[in-house]
Amino acid sequence: MIYTFRNFKNVAFFAFGRGTFDRLDEILAPRRKGTDSYVVFLVDQVFESGGLRERIPLHEKDKLIWVSVEEEPTTRMVDLYRDEILSYADSLPDAVVGIGGGSVMDYAKAIALMLTNPGSSAEYQGLDLIKDPGVFKVCIPTLSGTGAEVSMTTVLLGPEKKLGIKCDYTMPDQVVLDPDLIEGAPREQRFYTGMDCYIHAMECLTGTWRNAYSDAFAEKSLALCREVFLGEGEDPREADEKLMIASYLGGMSVTYSQVGVCHALSYGLSFVLHTRHGLANCIAFNRLEDVYPDGVKEFHAMLERQGVVLPEGVTAGLSDEQLDLMVDTAFKLEHMWDHAFGKAWRDKVRPEWIRELFLRM
Ligand code: NAD
Ligand code: ZN
């Protein structure tokens, strides 16, 4: 595609490198308005025990919230955390810092927005519905692949749909990428979330919205994923660095291009079965050999190299109603189908085909 006009926002500040997390106090200093003001830290509950807790640069008035991500972020929880913060002090926080995987980063982004936008976050699921920029947002990944640290969306499960609050204001203002933080992630989860990144690149590179700018990010992201998941004798510390950057570049690529068939199906799986995003993507991508033949072949090689076995039969036993809802959720993601197959996508993509694909998962 020849690139047509769009005016994108970017992350304003970007810190990268081992040990960067220990500079967080210094990074936040210019955002602190005075001794009476405060910063909110939202941290994945998994770090409640362990060394990271002591390294969070908490000031006296700061608020620390341990976030459970057993379930992917919901509009209900965003509203509850927002209310908790608003009742904590008379003023707004100077910044909201999210430390965790895509789930916690998305919570941080959504809560920072909802502190200054009235009503429920469910009312803002969609494009450009947010009116106020919200509070300064800081994203610090402890798991790499989603690209949430650099995306203009925060994906939420709402009462009616799984959909992002997508707009310029959702973009983080500051990102801190410290590869040490992803070191302890469980092996399988690291793979699933890493594959989210691989699939972002694959989908961006194969759709009709691709362009030289998004390709540049996707190609490098893909190359780094290959080194991490197919490389021989890769130094694990170097692999972590590469995966962090691959995730960031993958997120950039999605912004300037779009995700495709796998993500549309994955959203359907997550909405009905509450399957985590990375795993849902893997389950869906595994059955998309007709759409992404080279990608799926390579994905199988990565599964084998990493010794990961995917669950099978996840849609077996679903009622017709549940299956219909799954198909409907996927089918409604028109921008993804449009990117994958072009403006005439409805000629190719039938609900019956989507249903068949789900039944094979
Ligand atoms: P996640 O944040 O849901 O975390 C998965 C699991 O890993 C959790 O149990 C978590 O506690 C654990 N974990 C995270 N870091 C760890 C560490 N260092 N050590 C040990 N355990 C750790 O996983 P994810 O794949 O990063 O994020 C998925 C979420 O991101 C979904 O909600 C998805 O919708 C969202 N997402 C957002 C975007 C975006 O652009 N905003 C893009 C893709 C996905
Ligand atoms: Zn994704």
Tab-separated table of C-alpha atoms and ligand atoms in Angstrom:
chain	number	residue	atom	x	y	z
A	1	MET	CA	0.000	0.000	0.000
A	2	ILE	CA	1.199	3.517	-0.662
A	3	TYR	CA	1.091	5.217	2.662
A	4	THR	CA	-1.876	7.524	3.169
A	5	PHE	CA	-2.164	10.292	5.722
A	6	ARG	CA	-2.410	9.471	9.402
A	7	ASN	CA	-0.927	11.451	12.238
A	8	PHE	CA	0.446	9.126	14.939
A	9	LYS	CA	1.575	9.791	18.480
A	10	ASN	CA	4.634	8.011	19.866
A	11	VAL	CA	6.082	7.127	23.258
A	12	ALA	CA	7.675	10.334	24.554
A	13	PHE	CA	10.472	8.864	26.726
A	14	PHE	CA	12.190	5.531	26.285
A	15	ALA	CA	14.799	4.019	28.647
A	16	PHE	CA	16.479	0.724	27.770
A	17	GLY	CA	19.163	-1.437	29.325
A	18	ARG	CA	20.029	-3.740	32.171
A	19	GLY	CA	19.641	-2.038	35.529
A	20	THR	CA	17.385	0.688	34.121
A	21	PHE	CA	14.688	-0.259	36.612
A	22	ASP	CA	16.940	0.948	39.421
A	23	ARG	CA	16.926	4.413	37.824
A	24	LEU	CA	13.137	4.634	38.067
A	25	ASP	CA	13.190	7.166	40.903
A	26	GLU	CA	15.362	9.443	38.791
A	27	ILE	CA	13.138	8.853	35.750
A	28	LEU	CA	10.012	9.785	37.722
A	29	ALA	CA	11.561	12.795	39.513
A	30	PRO	CA	10.602	15.372	36.840
A	31	ARG	CA	6.980	14.149	37.014
A	32	ARG	CA	6.620	14.629	40.766
A	33	LYS	CA	4.931	17.941	41.465
A	34	GLY	CA	5.838	18.292	45.174
A	35	THR	CA	6.150	16.519	48.494
A	36	ASP	CA	2.362	16.325	48.858
A	37	SER	CA	1.741	14.710	45.519
A	38	TYR	CA	1.948	11.000	44.791
A	39	VAL	CA	2.536	8.341	42.172
A	40	VAL	CA	0.451	5.172	41.764
A	41	PHE	CA	2.337	1.929	41.150
A	42	LEU	CA	0.309	-0.945	39.757
A	43	VAL	CA	2.391	-4.074	40.078
A	44	ASP	CA	1.690	-7.663	39.034
A	45	GLN	CA	0.828	-9.646	42.161
A	46	VAL	CA	3.391	-12.251	41.150
A	47	PHE	CA	6.075	-9.861	42.499
A	48	GLU	CA	4.484	-9.473	45.927
A	49	SER	CA	7.077	-11.897	47.225
A	50	GLY	CA	10.594	-11.637	45.889
A	51	GLY	CA	13.226	-9.007	45.385
A	52	LEU	CA	11.500	-6.597	43.014
A	53	ARG	CA	9.211	-5.300	45.745
A	54	GLU	CA	12.084	-3.622	47.621
A	55	ARG	CA	13.354	-1.992	44.432
A	56	ILE	CA	10.142	-0.062	43.718
A	57	PRO	CA	11.043	3.575	44.499
A	58	LEU	CA	8.083	4.346	46.755
A	59	HIS	CA	7.810	7.811	48.297
A	60	GLU	CA	5.846	8.414	51.476
A	61	LYS	CA	2.548	9.380	49.830
A	62	ASP	CA	2.752	6.945	46.923
A	63	LYS	CA	0.137	4.272	46.447
A	64	LEU	CA	1.085	0.694	45.618
A	65	ILE	CA	-1.584	-1.630	44.208
A	66	TRP	CA	-0.886	-5.333	43.689
A	67	VAL	CA	-2.794	-6.368	40.604
A	68	SER	CA	-4.165	-9.843	40.037
A	69	VAL	CA	-4.047	-10.855	36.381
A	70	GLU	CA	-5.595	-14.276	36.756
A	71	GLU	CA	-8.223	-12.868	34.461
A	72	GLU	CA	-7.328	-10.522	31.581
A	73	PRO	CA	-8.119	-6.848	32.297
A	74	THR	CA	-11.802	-6.076	32.558
A	75	THR	CA	-13.640	-2.768	32.384
A	76	ARG	CA	-15.151	-3.614	35.767
A	77	MET	CA	-11.742	-3.841	37.462
A	78	VAL	CA	-10.482	-0.700	35.722
A	79	ASP	CA	-13.448	1.210	37.152
A	80	LEU	CA	-12.872	-0.253	40.629
A	81	TYR	CA	-9.145	0.619	40.664
A	82	ARG	CA	-9.965	4.104	39.382
A	83	ASP	CA	-12.463	4.606	42.221
A	84	GLU	CA	-9.944	3.314	44.745
A	85	ILE	CA	-7.355	5.853	43.564
A	86	LEU	CA	-9.842	8.734	43.481
A	87	SER	CA	-10.845	8.031	47.066
A	88	TYR	CA	-7.190	7.779	48.171
A	89	ALA	CA	-6.404	11.495	47.830
A	90	ASP	CA	-7.993	14.837	46.946
A	91	SER	CA	-5.702	15.316	43.980
A	92	LEU	CA	-4.841	13.206	40.964
A	93	PRO	CA	-1.573	11.219	40.989
A	94	ASP	CA	1.436	12.665	39.152
A	95	ALA	CA	1.840	9.402	37.256
A	96	VAL	CA	0.472	5.878	36.993
A	97	VAL	CA	3.201	3.254	36.627
A	98	GLY	CA	2.368	-0.257	35.391
A	99	ILE	CA	4.907	-2.992	36.183
A	100	GLY	CA	4.013	-6.372	34.689
A	101	GLY	CA	3.041	-8.065	31.457
A	102	GLY	CA	0.555	-6.780	28.900
A	103	SER	CA	-2.274	-7.130	31.416
A	104	VAL	CA	-0.806	-4.810	34.044
A	105	MET	CA	0.453	-2.343	31.443
A	106	ASP	CA	-3.030	-2.231	29.935
A	107	TYR	CA	-4.525	-1.683	33.384
A	108	ALA	CA	-2.118	1.203	33.996
A	109	LYS	CA	-2.966	2.816	30.661
A	110	ALA	CA	-6.726	2.418	31.111
A	111	ILE	CA	-6.767	3.599	34.734
A	112	ALA	CA	-4.616	6.647	33.911
A	113	LEU	CA	-7.199	7.579	31.266
A	114	MET	CA	-10.225	6.852	33.419
A	115	LEU	CA	-8.968	9.094	36.241
A	116	THR	CA	-10.025	12.100	34.163
A	117	ASN	CA	-12.741	10.756	31.901
A	118	PRO	CA	-16.204	10.341	33.462
A	119	GLY	CA	-18.302	7.184	33.485
A	120	SER	CA	-17.306	3.564	32.962
A	121	SER	CA	-14.334	2.430	30.888
A	122	ALA	CA	-16.802	0.206	28.966
A	123	GLU	CA	-18.209	3.372	27.376
A	124	TYR	CA	-14.824	4.090	25.806
A	125	GLN	CA	-14.109	0.729	24.150
A	126	GLY	CA	-13.586	1.774	20.559
A	127	LEU	CA	-11.661	4.310	18.541
A	128	ASP	CA	-11.057	7.910	19.650
A	129	LEU	CA	-13.789	8.010	22.287
A	130	ILE	CA	-11.576	9.390	25.070
A	131	LYS	CA	-11.748	13.172	25.435
A	132	ASP	CA	-9.145	13.928	28.119
A	133	PRO	CA	-5.481	12.796	27.966
A	134	GLY	CA	-5.528	11.467	31.543
A	135	VAL	CA	-2.523	11.126	33.835
A	136	PHE	CA	1.154	10.536	32.864
A	137	LYS	CA	1.531	6.838	31.987
A	138	VAL	CA	4.618	4.723	32.569
A	139	CYS	CA	4.902	1.143	31.273
A	140	ILE	CA	7.523	-1.297	32.534
A	141	PRO	CA	7.221	-4.781	31.006
A	142	THR	CA	8.150	-7.897	32.961
A	143	LEU	CA	7.068	-10.130	30.080
A	144	SER	CA	7.759	-9.305	26.439
A	145	GLY	CA	5.740	-9.760	23.301
A	146	THR	CA	2.435	-7.924	23.455
A	147	GLY	CA	3.874	-4.551	22.475
A	148	ALA	CA	1.418	-2.996	24.959
A	149	GLU	CA	4.355	-0.853	26.121
A	150	VAL	CA	4.236	1.029	22.843
A	151	SER	CA	0.675	0.696	21.607
A	152	MET	CA	-2.131	3.232	21.380
A	153	THR	CA	-4.629	0.768	22.803
A	154	THR	CA	-5.517	-0.885	26.074
A	155	VAL	CA	-7.384	-4.122	25.494
A	156	LEU	CA	-10.272	-4.732	27.887
A	157	LEU	CA	-12.911	-7.384	28.398
A	158	GLY	CA	-16.148	-5.481	28.735
A	159	PRO	CA	-19.690	-6.624	29.360
A	160	GLU	CA	-20.343	-6.785	25.626
A	161	LYS	CA	-17.013	-7.170	23.903
A	162	LYS	CA	-13.259	-7.598	24.094
A	163	LEU	CA	-12.037	-4.377	22.556
A	164	GLY	CA	-9.423	-1.740	23.143
A	165	ILE	CA	-9.750	1.840	24.248
A	166	LYS	CA	-7.806	3.069	21.289
A	167	CYS	CA	-6.645	6.635	20.776
A	168	ASP	CA	-3.546	8.840	20.895
A	169	TYR	CA	-4.015	9.452	24.615
A	170	THR	CA	-3.606	5.731	25.407
A	171	MET	CA	0.023	5.786	24.264
A	172	PRO	CA	2.420	5.510	27.254
A	173	ASP	CA	4.406	8.669	28.005
A	174	GLN	CA	7.403	6.805	29.374
A	175	VAL	CA	8.672	3.283	28.813
A	176	VAL	CA	11.334	1.531	30.860
A	177	LEU	CA	12.757	-1.609	29.261
A	178	ASP	CA	15.012	-3.546	31.608
A	179	PRO	CA	15.730	-7.063	30.269
A	180	ASP	CA	16.509	-8.279	33.814
A	181	LEU	CA	12.808	-8.002	34.608
A	182	ILE	CA	11.697	-10.676	32.155
A	183	GLU	CA	14.314	-13.188	33.271
A	184	GLY	CA	12.077	-15.022	35.752
A	185	ALA	CA	9.005	-15.390	33.540
A	186	PRO	CA	7.713	-18.978	33.303
A	187	ARG	CA	9.069	-20.691	30.175
A	188	GLU	CA	5.739	-21.489	28.530
A	189	GLN	CA	4.236	-18.082	29.258
A	190	ARG	CA	7.370	-16.462	27.830
A	191	PHE	CA	6.879	-18.499	24.678
A	192	TYR	CA	3.159	-17.701	24.302
A	193	THR	CA	3.689	-13.980	24.831
A	194	GLY	CA	6.761	-14.080	22.586
A	195	MET	CA	4.626	-15.673	19.887
A	196	ASP	CA	2.194	-12.774	20.187
A	197	CYS	CA	5.090	-10.664	18.948
A	198	TYR	CA	5.975	-13.119	16.175
A	199	ILE	CA	2.349	-13.174	15.036
A	200	HIS	CA	2.098	-9.355	15.139
A	201	ALA	CA	5.002	-9.200	12.716
A	202	MET	CA	3.619	-11.975	10.480
A	203	GLU	CA	0.199	-10.382	10.280
A	204	CYS	CA	1.553	-6.891	9.689
A	205	LEU	CA	3.761	-8.101	6.869
A	206	THR	CA	1.099	-10.089	5.060
A	207	GLY	CA	-1.908	-7.771	5.001
A	208	THR	CA	-3.137	-5.082	2.661
A	209	TRP	CA	-2.449	-2.214	5.072
A	210	ARG	CA	1.287	-2.927	5.141
A	211	ASN	CA	3.613	-0.158	4.063
A	212	ALA	CA	7.338	0.540	4.059
A	213	TYR	CA	7.224	2.102	7.521
A	214	SER	CA	5.415	-0.772	9.295
A	215	ASP	CA	7.427	-3.331	7.314
A	216	ALA	CA	10.673	-1.885	8.641
A	217	PHE	CA	9.608	-2.520	12.253
A	218	ALA	CA	7.998	-5.893	11.524
A	219	GLU	CA	10.971	-7.266	9.602
A	220	LYS	CA	13.445	-6.515	12.382
A	221	SER	CA	11.002	-7.761	14.996
A	222	LEU	CA	10.585	-11.020	13.098
A	223	ALA	CA	14.339	-11.456	12.699
A	224	LEU	CA	14.843	-11.005	16.450
A	225	CYS	CA	12.043	-13.496	17.239
A	226	ARG	CA	13.766	-16.032	14.992
A	227	GLU	CA	17.058	-15.540	16.830
A	228	VAL	CA	15.338	-15.925	20.196
A	229	PHE	CA	13.139	-18.934	19.432
A	230	LEU	CA	15.093	-20.744	16.723
A	231	GLY	CA	18.672	-19.660	17.429
A	232	GLU	CA	21.325	-22.189	18.409
A	233	GLY	CA	23.050	-21.746	21.767
A	234	GLU	CA	21.549	-18.303	22.291
A	235	ASP	CA	22.860	-16.583	25.462
A	236	PRO	CA	19.670	-16.298	27.571
A	237	ARG	CA	20.547	-12.766	28.702
A	238	GLU	CA	21.044	-11.634	25.134
A	239	ALA	CA	17.849	-13.413	24.142
A	240	ASP	CA	15.924	-11.415	26.765
A	241	GLU	CA	17.294	-8.153	25.355
A	242	LYS	CA	16.344	-9.166	21.842
A	243	LEU	CA	12.861	-10.238	22.859
A	244	MET	CA	12.225	-6.913	24.609
A	245	ILE	CA	13.185	-4.975	21.519
A	246	ALA	CA	11.291	-7.369	19.232
A	247	SER	CA	8.165	-6.706	21.293
A	248	TYR	CA	8.630	-2.954	21.061
A	249	LEU	CA	9.203	-3.054	17.308
A	250	GLY	CA	6.251	-5.413	16.836
A	251	GLY	CA	4.030	-2.949	18.687
A	252	MET	CA	5.275	-0.139	16.439
A	253	SER	CA	4.559	-2.220	13.380
A	254	VAL	CA	0.969	-2.904	14.459
A	255	THR	CA	0.383	0.812	14.973
A	256	TYR	CA	1.325	1.597	11.394
A	257	SER	CA	-0.194	-1.581	9.899
A	258	GLN	CA	-2.718	-3.938	11.537
A	259	VAL	CA	-3.136	-7.392	13.001
A	260	GLY	CA	-5.027	-10.012	11.003
A	261	VAL	CA	-6.880	-13.312	10.979
A	262	CYS	CA	-5.136	-14.867	13.969
A	263	HIS	CA	-5.960	-11.947	16.242
A	264	ALA	CA	-9.591	-11.849	15.138
A	265	LEU	CA	-9.954	-15.545	16.053
A	266	SER	CA	-7.923	-15.151	19.210
A	267	TYR	CA	-10.244	-12.389	20.453
A	268	GLY	CA	-13.175	-14.777	19.925
A	269	LEU	CA	-11.444	-17.493	21.970
A	270	SER	CA	-10.543	-15.095	24.772
A	271	PHE	CA	-13.991	-13.535	24.923
A	272	VAL	CA	-15.784	-16.841	25.346
A	273	LEU	CA	-13.199	-19.061	27.029
A	274	HIS	CA	-11.108	-16.359	28.774
A	275	THR	CA	-7.984	-17.895	27.259
A	276	ARG	CA	-4.965	-15.625	27.783
A	277	HIS	CA	-4.030	-13.608	24.718
A	278	GLY	CA	-0.653	-15.219	23.958
A	279	LEU	CA	-1.962	-18.767	24.309
A	280	ALA	CA	-5.151	-17.947	22.379
A	281	ASN	CA	-3.011	-16.607	19.543
A	282	CYS	CA	-0.912	-19.780	19.504
A	283	ILE	CA	-4.012	-22.001	19.442
A	284	ALA	CA	-5.497	-19.998	16.568
A	285	PHE	CA	-2.281	-19.586	14.577
A	286	ASN	CA	-1.664	-23.343	14.792
A	287	ARG	CA	-4.722	-23.840	12.519
A	288	LEU	CA	-4.032	-21.088	10.008
A	289	GLU	CA	-1.732	-22.934	7.619
A	290	ASP	CA	-3.948	-21.922	4.664
A	291	VAL	CA	-3.694	-18.226	5.501
A	292	TYR	CA	-0.104	-17.964	6.754
A	293	PRO	CA	1.602	-21.091	5.305
A	294	ASP	CA	5.220	-20.026	5.873
A	295	GLY	CA	4.498	-18.516	9.255
A	296	VAL	CA	2.681	-21.576	10.562
A	297	LYS	CA	5.471	-23.868	9.359
A	298	GLU	CA	8.027	-21.761	11.186
A	299	PHE	CA	5.770	-21.554	14.243
A	300	HIS	CA	5.709	-25.367	14.399
A	301	ALA	CA	9.498	-25.399	14.274
A	302	MET	CA	9.593	-22.926	17.158
A	303	LEU	CA	7.156	-25.022	19.206
A	304	GLU	CA	9.380	-28.026	18.682
A	305	ARG	CA	12.626	-26.194	19.419
A	306	GLN	CA	11.176	-24.736	22.612
A	307	GLY	CA	9.543	-28.029	23.640
A	308	VAL	CA	6.114	-26.449	24.014
A	309	VAL	CA	2.985	-28.561	23.492
A	310	LEU	CA	-0.234	-26.708	22.790
A	311	PRO	CA	-3.539	-27.746	24.299
A	312	GLU	CA	-5.931	-29.335	21.816
A	313	GLY	CA	-9.690	-29.586	21.627
A	314	VAL	CA	-10.268	-26.323	23.467
A	315	THR	CA	-13.557	-25.692	21.659
A	316	ALA	CA	-14.855	-29.240	22.107
A	317	GLY	CA	-17.943	-29.252	24.246
A	318	LEU	CA	-18.923	-25.655	23.542
A	319	SER	CA	-22.650	-25.075	23.137
A	320	ASP	CA	-23.976	-23.711	19.834
A	321	GLU	CA	-24.644	-20.451	21.604
A	322	GLN	CA	-21.064	-20.158	22.820
A	323	LEU	CA	-19.724	-21.031	19.391
A	324	ASP	CA	-21.985	-18.447	17.759
A	325	LEU	CA	-20.742	-15.824	20.190
A	326	MET	CA	-17.153	-16.780	19.402
A	327	VAL	CA	-17.756	-16.501	15.662
A	328	ASP	CA	-19.627	-13.252	16.064
A	329	THR	CA	-16.856	-11.732	18.215
A	330	ALA	CA	-14.267	-12.606	15.581
A	331	PHE	CA	-16.392	-11.585	12.591
A	332	LYS	CA	-17.060	-8.143	14.035
A	333	LEU	CA	-13.370	-7.240	14.004
A	334	GLU	CA	-13.761	-5.780	10.537
A	335	HIS	CA	-10.493	-3.828	10.482
A	336	MET	CA	-8.529	-7.053	10.979
A	337	TRP	CA	-10.313	-8.855	8.124
A	338	ASP	CA	-10.014	-5.773	5.946
A	339	HIS	CA	-6.262	-5.692	6.552
A	340	ALA	CA	-5.893	-9.435	5.934
A	341	PHE	CA	-7.975	-9.691	2.752
A	342	GLY	CA	-8.688	-6.176	1.518
A	343	LYS	CA	-11.855	-4.143	1.202
A	344	ALA	CA	-13.790	-7.034	-0.367
A	345	TRP	CA	-13.040	-9.318	2.623
A	346	ARG	CA	-16.716	-10.237	3.025
A	347	ASP	CA	-16.518	-12.180	-0.251
A	348	LYS	CA	-13.909	-14.453	1.334
A	349	VAL	CA	-14.681	-14.525	5.014
A	350	ARG	CA	-17.872	-16.337	5.907
A	351	PRO	CA	-19.045	-17.046	9.464
A	352	GLU	CA	-19.232	-20.763	8.526
A	353	TRP	CA	-15.504	-20.765	7.699
A	354	ILE	CA	-14.662	-19.073	10.999
A	355	ARG	CA	-16.794	-21.663	12.784
A	356	GLU	CA	-14.926	-24.502	11.068
A	357	LEU	CA	-11.605	-23.011	12.102
A	358	PHE	CA	-12.749	-22.733	15.712
A	359	LEU	CA	-13.938	-26.335	15.675
A	360	ARG	CA	-10.448	-27.461	14.681
A	361	MET	CA	-8.799	-25.765	17.671
B	1	NAD	P1	-0.003	-11.223	31.250
B	1	NAD	O1	0.354	-9.838	31.604
B	1	NAD	O2	-1.455	-11.571	31.238
B	1	NAD	O3	0.769	-12.202	32.253
B	1	NAD	C1	0.700	-13.610	32.066
B	1	NAD	C2	1.193	-14.329	33.313
B	1	NAD	O4	2.595	-14.121	33.477
B	1	NAD	C3	0.547	-13.808	34.591
B	1	NAD	O5	0.281	-14.899	35.428
B	1	NAD	C4	1.618	-12.928	35.201
B	1	NAD	O6	1.487	-12.817	36.593
B	1	NAD	C5	2.881	-13.651	34.794
B	1	NAD	N1	4.099	-12.840	34.743
B	1	NAD	C6	4.301	-11.661	34.095
B	1	NAD	N2	5.604	-11.293	34.208
B	1	NAD	C7	6.220	-12.247	34.950
B	1	NAD	C8	7.569	-12.444	35.397
B	1	NAD	N3	8.566	-11.606	35.069
B	1	NAD	N4	7.823	-13.517	36.163
B	1	NAD	C9	6.848	-14.424	36.466
B	1	NAD	N5	5.570	-14.315	36.047
B	1	NAD	C10	5.270	-13.231	35.289
B	1	NAD	O7	0.614	-11.684	29.869
B	1	NAD	P2	0.947	-10.914	28.523
B	1	NAD	O8	0.947	-11.943	27.478
B	1	NAD	O9	2.154	-10.059	28.659
B	1	NAD	O10	-0.267	-9.938	28.319
B	1	NAD	C11	-1.515	-10.353	27.828
B	1	NAD	C12	-2.451	-9.178	27.899
B	1	NAD	O11	-1.979	-8.133	27.059
B	1	NAD	C13	-3.854	-9.511	27.425
B	1	NAD	O12	-4.777	-8.931	28.304
B	1	NAD	C14	-3.925	-8.882	26.066
B	1	NAD	O13	-5.241	-8.523	25.704
B	1	NAD	C15	-3.048	-7.677	26.253
B	1	NAD	N6	-2.477	-7.157	24.989
B	1	NAD	C16	-2.438	-5.827	24.842
B	1	NAD	C17	-1.932	-5.265	23.705
B	1	NAD	C18	-1.914	-3.776	23.552
B	1	NAD	O14	-1.498	-3.292	22.505
B	1	NAD	N7	-2.339	-3.027	24.518
B	1	NAD	C19	-1.398	-6.073	22.697
B	1	NAD	C20	-1.432	-7.446	22.883
B	1	NAD	C21	-1.959	-7.983	24.047
B	2	ZN	ZN	-1.433	-9.543	20.104
